[in-house]
Amino acid sequence: MNSDKLIDALFTQGWFVWDNFLTSHEVSELKACIPTDWSQAGVGRNDEYMTKKAIRSDKIQWLQSDMGPPVSDFLQRINDVRLEVNRHLFLGLFEYEAHFAKYEQGDFYQKHVDCFRGQENRKLTTVFYLNEDWQPEHGGRLKMYDLDDNELATLDPKAGRLVVFLSELFPHEVLPATQQRFSIAGWFRTNGVNGNQLDIAR
Ligand code: OGA
Ligand code: MN
């Protein structure tokens, strides 16, 4: 079962690619929920919060559970993942926040780590892709590195694919897309008390 593979991969290497996390029918229903109003994505938080187009040029919209059943079904599936991970890896994952992201032609997100400096509160990252018939020439690949800057994987943002990784250990970037690219990026946080560290050998 894929959730066993997820647990095993997170334990041994800290990341996992889950293809067909949703069926193509579910993906198209979710795609129909993509909002029409978007904000320029920011970098940093609170008073540091800035939109920095030099670092990322995508636009985002935060997921709300009242965006419709496809969105709440997706959040339910993600919650199942949370429960499995907590049951087996004791990460103490608690809240989940996620946004739709839209990359237009030429948009990118430079290499970064998904937790705010000085605050190790994002524990596990999920990225789900909504792009049917994505071709290599469409670019927009997710490139993952380890903390020693070794390249680990270069992944097409293809429909139904869920990428999961420990937020603090894997710098990553989105290479420029040559056509419109949609994803849902999300992060589990801990409640600050029960979180265990997974020490991945590197
Ligand atoms: C992010 C991110 C990756 C992707 O939004 O933090 O790294 O493939 N997204 O969309
Ligand atoms: Mn990221």
Tab-separated table of C-alpha atoms and ligand atoms in Angstrom:
chain	number	residue	atom	x	y	z
A	1	MET	CA	0.000	0.000	0.000
A	2	ASN	CA	1.198	3.491	-0.785
A	3	SER	CA	0.901	4.786	2.748
A	4	ASP	CA	3.304	2.018	3.866
A	5	LYS	CA	5.712	3.132	1.151
A	6	LEU	CA	5.331	6.715	2.313
A	7	ILE	CA	6.175	5.838	5.925
A	8	ASP	CA	9.097	3.694	4.861
A	9	ALA	CA	10.502	6.361	2.510
A	10	LEU	CA	10.083	9.176	5.042
A	11	PHE	CA	11.857	7.081	7.659
A	12	THR	CA	14.770	6.044	5.459
A	13	GLN	CA	15.259	9.045	3.144
A	14	GLY	CA	12.927	11.817	4.294
A	15	TRP	CA	10.975	12.241	1.062
A	16	PHE	CA	8.516	10.376	-1.133
A	17	VAL	CA	6.781	10.727	-4.488
A	18	TRP	CA	3.221	9.408	-4.402
A	19	ASP	CA	1.856	9.100	-7.934
A	20	ASN	CA	-1.918	8.825	-8.426
A	21	PHE	CA	-2.580	10.140	-4.941
A	22	LEU	CA	-5.887	11.241	-6.503
A	23	THR	CA	-7.545	9.821	-9.610
A	24	SER	CA	-7.637	11.963	-12.753
A	25	HIS	CA	-11.369	12.451	-12.156
A	26	GLU	CA	-10.667	13.785	-8.656
A	27	VAL	CA	-7.926	16.004	-10.054
A	28	SER	CA	-10.272	17.540	-12.609
A	29	GLU	CA	-12.883	18.194	-9.912
A	30	LEU	CA	-10.219	19.848	-7.789
A	31	LYS	CA	-9.065	21.877	-10.769
A	32	ALA	CA	-12.573	23.233	-11.130
A	33	CYS	CA	-12.163	24.733	-7.629
A	34	ILE	CA	-9.106	26.744	-8.589
A	35	PRO	CA	-9.855	30.316	-7.621
A	36	THR	CA	-9.880	33.228	-10.030
A	37	ASP	CA	-8.463	35.760	-7.572
A	38	TRP	CA	-4.761	35.439	-6.827
A	39	SER	CA	-2.139	37.247	-4.745
A	40	GLN	CA	1.506	37.681	-5.501
A	41	ALA	CA	3.320	35.105	-3.352
A	42	GLY	CA	5.492	36.412	-0.514
A	43	VAL	CA	8.691	35.360	1.159
A	44	GLY	CA	9.246	35.484	4.929
A	45	ARG	CA	6.626	36.271	7.520
A	46	ASN	CA	5.024	39.023	9.562
A	47	ASP	CA	7.052	42.244	9.457
A	48	GLU	CA	9.579	40.472	7.274
A	49	TYR	CA	6.848	39.573	4.853
A	50	MET	CA	7.610	40.809	1.398
A	51	THR	CA	6.758	39.926	-2.105
A	52	LYS	CA	10.043	39.269	-3.772
A	53	LYS	CA	9.580	38.594	-7.419
A	54	ALA	CA	13.288	37.908	-7.786
A	55	ILE	CA	12.907	34.788	-5.627
A	56	ARG	CA	9.512	33.568	-6.730
A	57	SER	CA	7.068	34.841	-9.294
A	58	ASP	CA	4.073	32.537	-8.773
A	59	LYS	CA	0.687	33.653	-7.489
A	60	ILE	CA	-1.162	31.970	-4.655
A	61	GLN	CA	-4.539	31.557	-2.988
A	62	TRP	CA	-4.885	29.857	0.409
A	63	LEU	CA	-7.136	26.794	0.594
A	64	GLN	CA	-10.313	27.186	2.622
A	65	SER	CA	-12.470	24.226	3.589
A	66	ASP	CA	-15.523	26.068	2.211
A	67	MET	CA	-14.114	26.126	-1.326
A	68	GLY	CA	-16.222	23.043	-2.118
A	69	PRO	CA	-16.296	19.257	-1.642
A	70	PRO	CA	-13.270	18.532	-3.901
A	71	VAL	CA	-11.166	20.800	-1.684
A	72	SER	CA	-12.518	19.387	1.575
A	73	ASP	CA	-12.071	15.833	0.204
A	74	PHE	CA	-8.465	16.687	-0.630
A	75	LEU	CA	-7.946	18.058	2.887
A	76	GLN	CA	-9.497	14.870	4.276
A	77	ARG	CA	-7.058	12.723	2.289
A	78	ILE	CA	-4.212	14.875	3.530
A	79	ASN	CA	-5.467	14.438	7.071
A	80	ASP	CA	-5.344	10.654	6.574
A	81	VAL	CA	-1.677	11.088	5.646
A	82	ARG	CA	-1.131	13.145	8.802
A	83	LEU	CA	-2.663	10.424	10.986
A	84	GLU	CA	-0.554	7.679	9.359
A	85	VAL	CA	2.639	9.687	9.733
A	86	ASN	CA	1.894	10.501	13.355
A	87	ARG	CA	0.986	6.903	14.119
A	88	HIS	CA	4.223	5.498	12.713
A	89	LEU	CA	6.790	8.266	12.928
A	90	PHE	CA	5.592	10.223	15.975
A	91	LEU	CA	6.140	13.564	14.293
A	92	GLY	CA	3.279	15.178	16.199
A	93	LEU	CA	1.918	16.856	13.083
A	94	PHE	CA	-0.930	19.123	14.003
A	95	GLU	CA	-2.104	21.942	11.763
A	96	TYR	CA	-2.058	21.993	7.974
A	97	GLU	CA	-1.967	25.084	5.808
A	98	ALA	CA	-1.980	24.984	2.029
A	99	HIS	CA	-2.297	27.230	-0.975
A	100	PHE	CA	-3.042	26.848	-4.628
A	101	ALA	CA	-0.168	28.188	-6.692
A	102	LYS	CA	-0.263	29.364	-10.272
A	103	TYR	CA	2.880	29.650	-12.356
A	104	GLU	CA	2.420	31.419	-15.669
A	105	GLN	CA	4.870	31.087	-18.503
A	106	GLY	CA	8.322	32.081	-17.198
A	107	ASP	CA	7.386	31.826	-13.515
A	108	PHE	CA	9.788	30.086	-11.117
A	109	TYR	CA	10.672	29.693	-7.464
A	110	GLN	CA	14.371	29.821	-6.657
A	111	LYS	CA	16.049	27.341	-4.356
A	112	HIS	CA	14.715	27.662	-0.810
A	113	VAL	CA	13.893	25.754	2.367
A	114	ASP	CA	10.269	25.679	3.520
A	115	CYS	CA	10.636	26.928	7.041
A	116	PHE	CA	10.968	30.436	8.286
A	117	ARG	CA	14.355	31.281	9.634
A	118	GLY	CA	14.588	30.786	13.384
A	119	GLN	CA	11.246	29.006	13.480
A	120	GLU	CA	11.306	25.305	12.919
A	121	ASN	CA	7.577	24.985	12.758
A	122	ARG	CA	7.007	23.612	9.287
A	123	LYS	CA	7.791	19.916	9.636
A	124	LEU	CA	6.416	18.186	6.581
A	125	THR	CA	5.818	19.651	3.131
A	126	THR	CA	3.320	18.326	0.604
A	127	VAL	CA	3.077	19.460	-3.009
A	128	PHE	CA	0.215	18.185	-5.139
A	129	TYR	CA	0.062	18.743	-8.895
A	130	LEU	CA	-2.916	19.447	-11.112
A	131	ASN	CA	-1.386	19.448	-14.598
A	132	GLU	CA	-2.775	16.919	-17.057
A	133	ASP	CA	-0.511	15.977	-19.990
A	134	TRP	CA	2.542	17.785	-18.652
A	135	GLN	CA	5.452	17.380	-21.074
A	136	PRO	CA	9.182	17.709	-20.344
A	137	GLU	CA	9.354	20.804	-22.553
A	138	HIS	CA	6.817	22.516	-20.300
A	139	GLY	CA	9.585	22.930	-17.701
A	140	GLY	CA	8.277	23.776	-14.238
A	141	ARG	CA	10.083	20.822	-12.696
A	142	LEU	CA	10.607	20.537	-8.975
A	143	LYS	CA	14.282	20.031	-8.273
A	144	MET	CA	15.204	18.658	-4.854
A	145	TYR	CA	18.536	18.820	-3.045
A	146	ASP	CA	19.910	17.605	0.245
A	147	LEU	CA	21.569	19.915	2.773
A	148	ASP	CA	24.956	19.203	1.194
A	149	ASP	CA	23.586	20.521	-2.095
A	150	ASN	CA	23.538	17.152	-3.837
A	151	GLU	CA	20.738	16.893	-6.396
A	152	LEU	CA	18.258	14.232	-5.359
A	153	ALA	CA	15.462	14.365	-7.901
A	154	THR	CA	13.941	16.428	-10.688
A	155	LEU	CA	10.208	15.866	-10.844
A	156	ASP	CA	7.556	16.740	-13.395
A	157	PRO	CA	4.513	18.491	-11.874
A	158	LYS	CA	2.141	15.917	-13.297
A	159	ALA	CA	-1.506	15.548	-12.353
A	160	GLY	CA	-2.221	13.326	-9.370
A	161	ARG	CA	1.342	13.363	-8.045
A	162	LEU	CA	1.931	14.195	-4.373
A	163	VAL	CA	5.482	14.954	-3.256
A	164	VAL	CA	6.093	14.730	0.489
A	165	PHE	CA	9.289	15.723	2.307
A	166	LEU	CA	10.635	16.808	5.681
A	167	SER	CA	10.537	20.589	5.422
A	168	GLU	CA	13.840	21.364	7.125
A	169	LEU	CA	16.056	18.931	5.237
A	170	PHE	CA	15.380	19.468	1.556
A	171	PRO	CA	16.135	22.687	-0.292
A	172	HIS	CA	14.207	22.730	-3.565
A	173	GLU	CA	13.354	24.945	-6.503
A	174	VAL	CA	10.787	25.230	-9.253
A	175	LEU	CA	12.417	25.636	-12.655
A	176	PRO	CA	10.776	28.152	-14.986
A	177	ALA	CA	7.561	26.874	-16.521
A	178	THR	CA	6.868	27.368	-20.198
A	179	GLN	CA	3.139	27.078	-19.712
A	180	GLN	CA	0.576	27.543	-16.969
A	181	ARG	CA	1.271	25.257	-14.011
A	182	PHE	CA	-0.997	24.612	-11.033
A	183	SER	CA	-0.124	23.031	-7.691
A	184	ILE	CA	-1.251	22.872	-4.078
A	185	ALA	CA	1.658	23.393	-1.707
A	186	GLY	CA	0.989	22.608	1.945
A	187	TRP	CA	2.755	22.328	5.260
A	188	PHE	CA	2.116	20.440	8.444
A	189	ARG	CA	3.175	22.135	11.643
A	190	THR	CA	3.600	20.595	15.050
A	191	ASN	CA	1.776	21.874	18.095
A	192	GLY	CA	5.146	22.643	19.585
A	193	VAL	CA	5.131	19.984	22.276
A	194	ASN	CA	4.888	16.487	20.866
A	195	GLY	CA	7.034	16.829	17.789
A	196	ASN	CA	9.765	14.263	17.332
A	197	GLN	CA	12.777	14.903	15.124
A	198	LEU	CA	13.370	12.401	12.360
A	199	ASP	CA	17.109	12.232	11.947
A	200	ILE	CA	17.750	11.247	8.398
A	201	ALA	CA	21.250	9.927	7.818
A	202	ARG	CA	23.031	12.082	5.316
B	1	OGA	C1	6.536	26.087	-2.431
B	1	OGA	C2	7.162	25.126	-3.364
B	1	OGA	C3	6.987	23.538	-5.162
B	1	OGA	C4	6.192	23.209	-6.379
B	1	OGA	O1	5.446	26.601	-2.732
B	1	OGA	O2	7.135	26.330	-1.353
B	1	OGA	O3	8.313	24.839	-3.169
B	1	OGA	O4	6.606	22.269	-7.081
B	1	OGA	N1	6.442	24.583	-4.376
B	1	OGA	O5	5.176	23.856	-6.653
B	2	MN	MN	8.922	25.218	-1.146
